Tab-separated table of C-alpha atoms in Angstrom:
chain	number	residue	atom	x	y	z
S	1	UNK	CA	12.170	-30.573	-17.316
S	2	UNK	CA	14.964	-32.770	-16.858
S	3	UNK	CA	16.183	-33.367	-12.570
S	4	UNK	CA	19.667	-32.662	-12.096
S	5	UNK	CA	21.740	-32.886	-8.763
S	6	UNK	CA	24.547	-31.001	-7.488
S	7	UNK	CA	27.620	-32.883	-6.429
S	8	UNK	CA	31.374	-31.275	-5.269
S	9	UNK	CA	29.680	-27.897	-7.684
S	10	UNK	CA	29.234	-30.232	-10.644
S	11	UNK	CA	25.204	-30.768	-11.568
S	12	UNK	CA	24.662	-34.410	-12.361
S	13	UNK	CA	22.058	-35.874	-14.858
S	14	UNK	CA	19.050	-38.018	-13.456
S	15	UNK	CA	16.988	-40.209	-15.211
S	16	UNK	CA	13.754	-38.103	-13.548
S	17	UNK	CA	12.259	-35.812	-15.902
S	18	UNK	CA	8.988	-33.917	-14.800
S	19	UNK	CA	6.023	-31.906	-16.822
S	20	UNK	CA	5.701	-28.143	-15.501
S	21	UNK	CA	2.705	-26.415	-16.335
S	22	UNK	CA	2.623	-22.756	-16.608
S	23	UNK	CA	0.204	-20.595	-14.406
S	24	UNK	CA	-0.364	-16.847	-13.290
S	25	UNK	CA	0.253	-16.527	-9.749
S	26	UNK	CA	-1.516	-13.309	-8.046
S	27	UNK	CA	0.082	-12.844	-4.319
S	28	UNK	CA	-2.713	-12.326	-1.499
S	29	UNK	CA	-1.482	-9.038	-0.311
S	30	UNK	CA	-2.838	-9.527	3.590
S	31	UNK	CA	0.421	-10.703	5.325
S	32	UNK	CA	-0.808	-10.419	8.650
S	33	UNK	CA	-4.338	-9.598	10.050
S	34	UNK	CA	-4.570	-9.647	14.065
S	35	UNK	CA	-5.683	-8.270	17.096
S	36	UNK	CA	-3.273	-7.498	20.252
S	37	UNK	CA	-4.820	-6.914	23.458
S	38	UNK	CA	-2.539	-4.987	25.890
S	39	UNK	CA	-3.515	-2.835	28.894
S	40	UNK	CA	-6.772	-2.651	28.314
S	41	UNK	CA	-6.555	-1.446	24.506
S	42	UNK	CA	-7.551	-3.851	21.340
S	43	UNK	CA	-5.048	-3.155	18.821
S	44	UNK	CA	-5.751	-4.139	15.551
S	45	UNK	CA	-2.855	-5.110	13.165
S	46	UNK	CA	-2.507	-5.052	9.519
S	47	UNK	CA	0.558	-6.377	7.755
S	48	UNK	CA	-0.869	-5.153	3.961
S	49	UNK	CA	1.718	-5.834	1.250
S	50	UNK	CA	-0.116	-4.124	-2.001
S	51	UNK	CA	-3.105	-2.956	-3.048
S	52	UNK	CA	-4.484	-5.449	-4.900
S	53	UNK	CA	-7.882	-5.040	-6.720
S	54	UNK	CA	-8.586	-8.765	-6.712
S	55	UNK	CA	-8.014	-9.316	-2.984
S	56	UNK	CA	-10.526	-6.438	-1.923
S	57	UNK	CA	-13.540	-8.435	-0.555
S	58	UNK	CA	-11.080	-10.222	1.550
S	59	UNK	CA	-9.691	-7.193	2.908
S	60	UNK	CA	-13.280	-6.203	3.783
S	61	UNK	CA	-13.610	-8.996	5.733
S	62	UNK	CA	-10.545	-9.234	7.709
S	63	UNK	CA	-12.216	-5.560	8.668
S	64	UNK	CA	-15.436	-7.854	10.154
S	65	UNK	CA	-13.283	-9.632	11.819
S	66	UNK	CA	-11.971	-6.110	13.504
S	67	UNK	CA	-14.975	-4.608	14.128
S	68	UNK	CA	-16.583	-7.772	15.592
S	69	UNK	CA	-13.443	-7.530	18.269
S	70	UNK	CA	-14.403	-4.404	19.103
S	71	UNK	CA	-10.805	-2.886	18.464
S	72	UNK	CA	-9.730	0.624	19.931
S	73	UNK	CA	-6.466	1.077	17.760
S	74	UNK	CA	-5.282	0.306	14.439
S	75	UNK	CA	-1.785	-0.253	13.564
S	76	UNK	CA	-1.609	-0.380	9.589
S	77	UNK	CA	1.774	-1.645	8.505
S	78	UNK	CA	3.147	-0.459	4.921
S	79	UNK	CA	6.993	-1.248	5.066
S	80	UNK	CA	7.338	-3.545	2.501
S	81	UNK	CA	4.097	-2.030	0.373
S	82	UNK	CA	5.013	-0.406	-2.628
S	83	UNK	CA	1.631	0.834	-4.337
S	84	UNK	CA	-0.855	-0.565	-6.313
S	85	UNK	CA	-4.385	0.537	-7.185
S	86	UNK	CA	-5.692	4.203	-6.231
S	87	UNK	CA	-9.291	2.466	-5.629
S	88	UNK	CA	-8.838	-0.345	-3.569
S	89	UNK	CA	-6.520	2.483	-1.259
S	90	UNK	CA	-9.650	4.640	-1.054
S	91	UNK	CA	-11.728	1.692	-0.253
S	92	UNK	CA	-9.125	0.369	2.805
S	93	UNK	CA	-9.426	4.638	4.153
S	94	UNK	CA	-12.955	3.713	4.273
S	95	UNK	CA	-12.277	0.666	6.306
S	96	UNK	CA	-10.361	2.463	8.736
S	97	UNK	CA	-12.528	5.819	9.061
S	98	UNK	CA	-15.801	5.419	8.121
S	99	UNK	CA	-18.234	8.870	7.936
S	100	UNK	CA	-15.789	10.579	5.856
S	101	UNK	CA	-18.228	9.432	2.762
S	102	UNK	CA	-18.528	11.963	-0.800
S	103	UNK	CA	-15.390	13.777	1.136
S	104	UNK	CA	-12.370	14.537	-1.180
S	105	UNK	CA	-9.868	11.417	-1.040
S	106	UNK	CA	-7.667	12.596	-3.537
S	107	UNK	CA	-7.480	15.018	-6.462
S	108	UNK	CA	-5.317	14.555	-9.495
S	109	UNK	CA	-3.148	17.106	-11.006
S	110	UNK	CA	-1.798	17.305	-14.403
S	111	UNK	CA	0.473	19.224	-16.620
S	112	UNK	CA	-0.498	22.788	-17.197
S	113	UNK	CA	-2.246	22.025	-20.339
S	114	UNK	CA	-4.380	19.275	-19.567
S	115	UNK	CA	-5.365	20.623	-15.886
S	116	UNK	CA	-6.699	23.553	-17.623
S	117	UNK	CA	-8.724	21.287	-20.495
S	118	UNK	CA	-9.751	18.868	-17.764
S	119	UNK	CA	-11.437	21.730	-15.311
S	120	UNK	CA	-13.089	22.483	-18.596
S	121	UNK	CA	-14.806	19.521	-19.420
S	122	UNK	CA	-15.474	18.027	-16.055
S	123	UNK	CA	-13.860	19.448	-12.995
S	124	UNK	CA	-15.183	16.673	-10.612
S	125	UNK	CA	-13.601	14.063	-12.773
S	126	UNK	CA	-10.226	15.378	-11.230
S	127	UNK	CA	-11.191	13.782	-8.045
S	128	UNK	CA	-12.047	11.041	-6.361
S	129	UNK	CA	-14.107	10.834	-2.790
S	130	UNK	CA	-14.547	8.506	0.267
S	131	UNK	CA	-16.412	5.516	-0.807
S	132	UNK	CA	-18.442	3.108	1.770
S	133	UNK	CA	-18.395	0.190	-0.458
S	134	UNK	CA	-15.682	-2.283	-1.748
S	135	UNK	CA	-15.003	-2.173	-6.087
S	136	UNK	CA	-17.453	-4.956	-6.329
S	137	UNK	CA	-20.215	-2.968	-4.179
S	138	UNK	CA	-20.096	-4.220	-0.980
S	139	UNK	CA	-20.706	-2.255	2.454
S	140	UNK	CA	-17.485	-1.904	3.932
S	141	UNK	CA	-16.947	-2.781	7.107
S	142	UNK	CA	-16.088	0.481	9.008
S	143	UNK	CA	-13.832	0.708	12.450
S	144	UNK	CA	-14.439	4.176	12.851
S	145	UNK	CA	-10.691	5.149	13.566
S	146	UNK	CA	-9.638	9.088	14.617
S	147	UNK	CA	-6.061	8.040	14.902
S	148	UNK	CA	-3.994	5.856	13.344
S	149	UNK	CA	-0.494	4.019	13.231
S	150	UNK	CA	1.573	3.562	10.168
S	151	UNK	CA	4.827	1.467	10.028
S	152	UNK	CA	6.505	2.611	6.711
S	153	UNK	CA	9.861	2.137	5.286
S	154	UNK	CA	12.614	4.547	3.073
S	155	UNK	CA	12.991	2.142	0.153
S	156	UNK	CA	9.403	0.065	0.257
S	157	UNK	CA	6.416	2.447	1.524
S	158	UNK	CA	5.732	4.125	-1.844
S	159	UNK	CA	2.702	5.352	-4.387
S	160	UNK	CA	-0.445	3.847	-2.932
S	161	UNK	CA	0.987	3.588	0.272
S	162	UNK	CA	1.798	7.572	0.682
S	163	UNK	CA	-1.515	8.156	-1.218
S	164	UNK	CA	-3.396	6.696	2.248
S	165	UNK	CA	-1.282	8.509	4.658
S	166	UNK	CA	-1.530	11.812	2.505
S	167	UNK	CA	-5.335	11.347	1.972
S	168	UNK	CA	-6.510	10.601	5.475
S	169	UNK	CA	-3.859	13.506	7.367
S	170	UNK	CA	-6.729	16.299	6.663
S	171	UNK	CA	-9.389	14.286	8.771
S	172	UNK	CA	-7.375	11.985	11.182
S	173	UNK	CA	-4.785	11.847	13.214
S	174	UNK	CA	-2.228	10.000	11.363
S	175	UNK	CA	0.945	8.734	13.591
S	176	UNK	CA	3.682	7.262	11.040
S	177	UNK	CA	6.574	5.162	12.721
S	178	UNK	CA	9.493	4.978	9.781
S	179	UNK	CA	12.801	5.817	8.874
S	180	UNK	CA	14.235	9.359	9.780
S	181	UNK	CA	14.761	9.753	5.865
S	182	UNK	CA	11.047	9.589	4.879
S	183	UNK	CA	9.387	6.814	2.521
S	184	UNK	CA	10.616	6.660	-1.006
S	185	UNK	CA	8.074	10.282	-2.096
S	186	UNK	CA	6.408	8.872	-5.279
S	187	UNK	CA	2.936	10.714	-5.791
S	188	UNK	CA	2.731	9.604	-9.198
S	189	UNK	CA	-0.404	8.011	-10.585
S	190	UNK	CA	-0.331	5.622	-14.044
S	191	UNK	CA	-3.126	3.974	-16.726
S	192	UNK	CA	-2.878	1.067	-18.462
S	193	UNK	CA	-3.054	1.745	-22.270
S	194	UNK	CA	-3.777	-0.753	-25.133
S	195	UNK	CA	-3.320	-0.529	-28.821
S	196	UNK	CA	-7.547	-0.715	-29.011
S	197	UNK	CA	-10.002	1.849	-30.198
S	198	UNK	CA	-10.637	3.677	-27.226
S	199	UNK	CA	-6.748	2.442	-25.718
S	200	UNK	CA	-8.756	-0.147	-23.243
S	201	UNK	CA	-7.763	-3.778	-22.671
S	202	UNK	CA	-11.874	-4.601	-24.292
S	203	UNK	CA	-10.768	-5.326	-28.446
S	204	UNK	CA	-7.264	-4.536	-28.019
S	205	UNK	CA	-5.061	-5.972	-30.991
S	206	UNK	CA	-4.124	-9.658	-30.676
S	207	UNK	CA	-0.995	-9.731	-32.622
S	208	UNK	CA	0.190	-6.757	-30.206
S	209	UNK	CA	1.594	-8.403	-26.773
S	210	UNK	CA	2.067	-5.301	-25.072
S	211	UNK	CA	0.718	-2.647	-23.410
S	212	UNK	CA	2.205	0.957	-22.228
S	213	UNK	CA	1.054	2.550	-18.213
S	214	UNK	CA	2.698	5.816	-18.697
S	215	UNK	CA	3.325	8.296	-15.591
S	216	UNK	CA	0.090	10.824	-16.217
S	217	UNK	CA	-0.562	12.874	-12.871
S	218	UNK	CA	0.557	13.833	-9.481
S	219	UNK	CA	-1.872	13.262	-6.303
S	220	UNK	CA	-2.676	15.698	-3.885
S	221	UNK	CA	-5.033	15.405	-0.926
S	222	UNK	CA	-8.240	17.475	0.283
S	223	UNK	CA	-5.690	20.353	0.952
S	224	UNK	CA	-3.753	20.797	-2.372
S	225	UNK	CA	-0.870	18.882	-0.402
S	226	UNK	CA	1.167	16.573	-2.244
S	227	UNK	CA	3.316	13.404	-1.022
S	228	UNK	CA	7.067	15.440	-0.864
S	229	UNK	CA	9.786	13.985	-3.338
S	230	UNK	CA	11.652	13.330	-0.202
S	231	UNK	CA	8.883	11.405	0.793
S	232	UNK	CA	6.546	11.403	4.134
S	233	UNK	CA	8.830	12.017	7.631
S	234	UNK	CA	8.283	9.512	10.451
S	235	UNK	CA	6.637	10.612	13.518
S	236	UNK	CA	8.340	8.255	15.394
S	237	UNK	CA	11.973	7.493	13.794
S	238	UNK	CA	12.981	3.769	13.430
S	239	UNK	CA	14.456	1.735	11.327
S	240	UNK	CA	14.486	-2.358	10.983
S	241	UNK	CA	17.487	-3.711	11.939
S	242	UNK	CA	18.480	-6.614	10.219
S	243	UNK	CA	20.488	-7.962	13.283
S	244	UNK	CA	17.045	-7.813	15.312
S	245	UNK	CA	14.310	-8.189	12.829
S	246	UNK	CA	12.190	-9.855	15.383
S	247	UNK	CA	8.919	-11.817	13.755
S	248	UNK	CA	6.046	-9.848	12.121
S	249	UNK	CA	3.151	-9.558	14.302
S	250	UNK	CA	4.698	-10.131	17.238
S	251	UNK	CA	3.794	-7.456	20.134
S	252	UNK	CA	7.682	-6.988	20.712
S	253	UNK	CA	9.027	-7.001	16.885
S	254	UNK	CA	10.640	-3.619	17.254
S	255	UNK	CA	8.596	-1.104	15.181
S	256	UNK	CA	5.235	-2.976	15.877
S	257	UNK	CA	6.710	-2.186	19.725
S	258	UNK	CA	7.118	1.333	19.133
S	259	UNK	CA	3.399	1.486	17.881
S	260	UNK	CA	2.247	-0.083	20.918
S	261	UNK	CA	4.121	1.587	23.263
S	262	UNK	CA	2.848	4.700	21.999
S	263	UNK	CA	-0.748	3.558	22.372
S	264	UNK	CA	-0.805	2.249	25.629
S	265	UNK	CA	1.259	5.569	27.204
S	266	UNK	CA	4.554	3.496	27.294
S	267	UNK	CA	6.317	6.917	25.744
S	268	UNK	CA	5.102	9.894	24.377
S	269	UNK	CA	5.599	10.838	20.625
S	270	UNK	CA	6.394	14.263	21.858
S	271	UNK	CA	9.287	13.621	24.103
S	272	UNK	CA	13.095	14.730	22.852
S	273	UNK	CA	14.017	11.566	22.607
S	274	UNK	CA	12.565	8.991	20.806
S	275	UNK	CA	14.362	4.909	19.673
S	276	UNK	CA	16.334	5.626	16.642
S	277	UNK	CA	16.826	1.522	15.153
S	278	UNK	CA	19.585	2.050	12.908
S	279	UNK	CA	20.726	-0.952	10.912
S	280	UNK	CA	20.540	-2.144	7.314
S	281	UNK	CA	17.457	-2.169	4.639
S	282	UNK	CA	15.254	-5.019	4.476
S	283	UNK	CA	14.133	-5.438	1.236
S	284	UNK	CA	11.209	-8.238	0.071
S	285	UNK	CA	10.999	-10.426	-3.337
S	286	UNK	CA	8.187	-7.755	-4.890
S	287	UNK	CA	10.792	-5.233	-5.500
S	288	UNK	CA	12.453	-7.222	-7.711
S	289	UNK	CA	9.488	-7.356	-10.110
S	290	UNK	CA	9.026	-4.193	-12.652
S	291	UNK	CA	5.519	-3.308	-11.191
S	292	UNK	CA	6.885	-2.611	-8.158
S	293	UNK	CA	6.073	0.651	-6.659
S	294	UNK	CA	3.402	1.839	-8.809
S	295	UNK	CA	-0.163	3.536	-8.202
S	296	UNK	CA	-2.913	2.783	-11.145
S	297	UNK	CA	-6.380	4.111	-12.016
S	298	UNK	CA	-8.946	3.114	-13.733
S	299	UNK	CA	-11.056	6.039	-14.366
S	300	UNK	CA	-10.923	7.500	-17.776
S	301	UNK	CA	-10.752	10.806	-18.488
């Protein structure tokens, strides 16, 4: 790779040239993991970008780290999350909760023709329940949450993201602080097919470079309830505002605020007024990539 400078908008040659090496990358989804101690409460705050299988045992123990505080909230914040995998969302629930172990999580639905085949063969396959330990089999580290905060966003809170809201309203007490137009309502679940044998990635073709994750069910929780193509409606209305962002984290960053305030009696979610932040989208470099917004499983069926 050749160094060039820029000079009055022409790039100028340099005799530098350097060697670049091509690696894969994989983003630590944890943004921000904290506790914020107000007014007598320990709030625990989660700034979780995607969920990422890889990153699971380190979610597990930035829950230690919660449960060793002792925290009495939780404030989970999914604005700029857009999905990921179906598993590692049923192991953060179990994080959060704990107790709700073997309880329905989630339960897929299909087309007409393969619901009816799949209740056939193996109804239970159809769903998946609580689990108390991460992918890789470790104990996760419960906090033992009835209630909890979400901060969610219209055009970043999607797939995986819904799926935990939508999965934990039929047990908990789930308080969602967002935009007044819902999150982006994509309940869709994929699978990654190969061109293999038995369409895994284990003696797939090595002259094909590809693979296909088609669209293959819908998710509804415990109830039969699905995330609504609208998408899930804010509790508590708000909106970033790009002209007062505020820094993530922060106990005053407006929609972390809101969360707070709501915890510590400040205001009452069921007053007739509630802060409305109206201002533009704030967006995030994942949305740019073509996996963005996506849920995956990995169970066969």
């Amino acid at each position: 790779l050749d160094e060039v400078i820029i000079r009055d908008q022409t790039l100028i040659p340099t005799s530098n040239t350097f060697q670049l090496t091509k690696i894969e990358l994989t983003e630590n989804p944890i943004g921000i993991s904290k506790v914020i101690e107000m007014d007598g409460r320990k709030i625990g705050y989660l700034l979780y970008n995607s969920f990422t299988f890889a990153f699971e045992e380190q979610l597990n123990n930035e829950f230690l780290k919660f449960k060793t505080a002792g925290v009495t909230d939780f404030v989970l914040d999914l604005r700029y999350n857009g999905g990921g995998s179906v598993a590692t969302a049923n192991a953060l629930t179990g994080m959060i909760t704990g107790g709700l172990t073997g309880e329905i999580f989630t339960k897929a639905k299909w087309n007409s023709q393969l619901q009816a085949r799949l209740e056939n063969e193996n109804p239970d396959n159809l769903m998946d329940t609580f689990v108390n330990t991460t992918s890789n089999g470790t104990a996760l580290n419960s906090i033992g949450m009835s209630k909890l905060y979400v901060i969610t966003s219209k055009r970043q809170t999607a797939s995986a993201s819904e799926l935990v809201i939508n999965s934990l309203r039929p047990y908990i007490n789930v308080v969602v602080i967002g935009d007044l137009e819902g999150t982006v309502g994509k309940s869709q679940a994929s699978s990654t097919f190969y061109d293999s044998p038995n369409l895994s990635r284990e003696n797939a073709n090595p002259n094909h470079k590809y693979a296909i994750q088609p669209l293959i069910f819908k998710t509804v929780n415990r109830n039969d309830q699905g995330v609504p193509n609208q998408g899930i409606f804010p509790d508590i209305p708000a909106t970033e505002n790009i002209t007062n962002l505020g820094i993530l984290g922060d106990s005053n960053e407006p929609l972390l605020k809101l969360a707070i305030d709501d915890i510590t009696g400040r205001f009452s979610t069921s007053a007739k007024q509630l802060p409305i932040l109206l201002g533009s989208y704030v967006g995030n470099n994942a949305q740019n990539q073509t996996t963005y917004q996506r849920m995956y499983t990995s169970k066969e069926f």
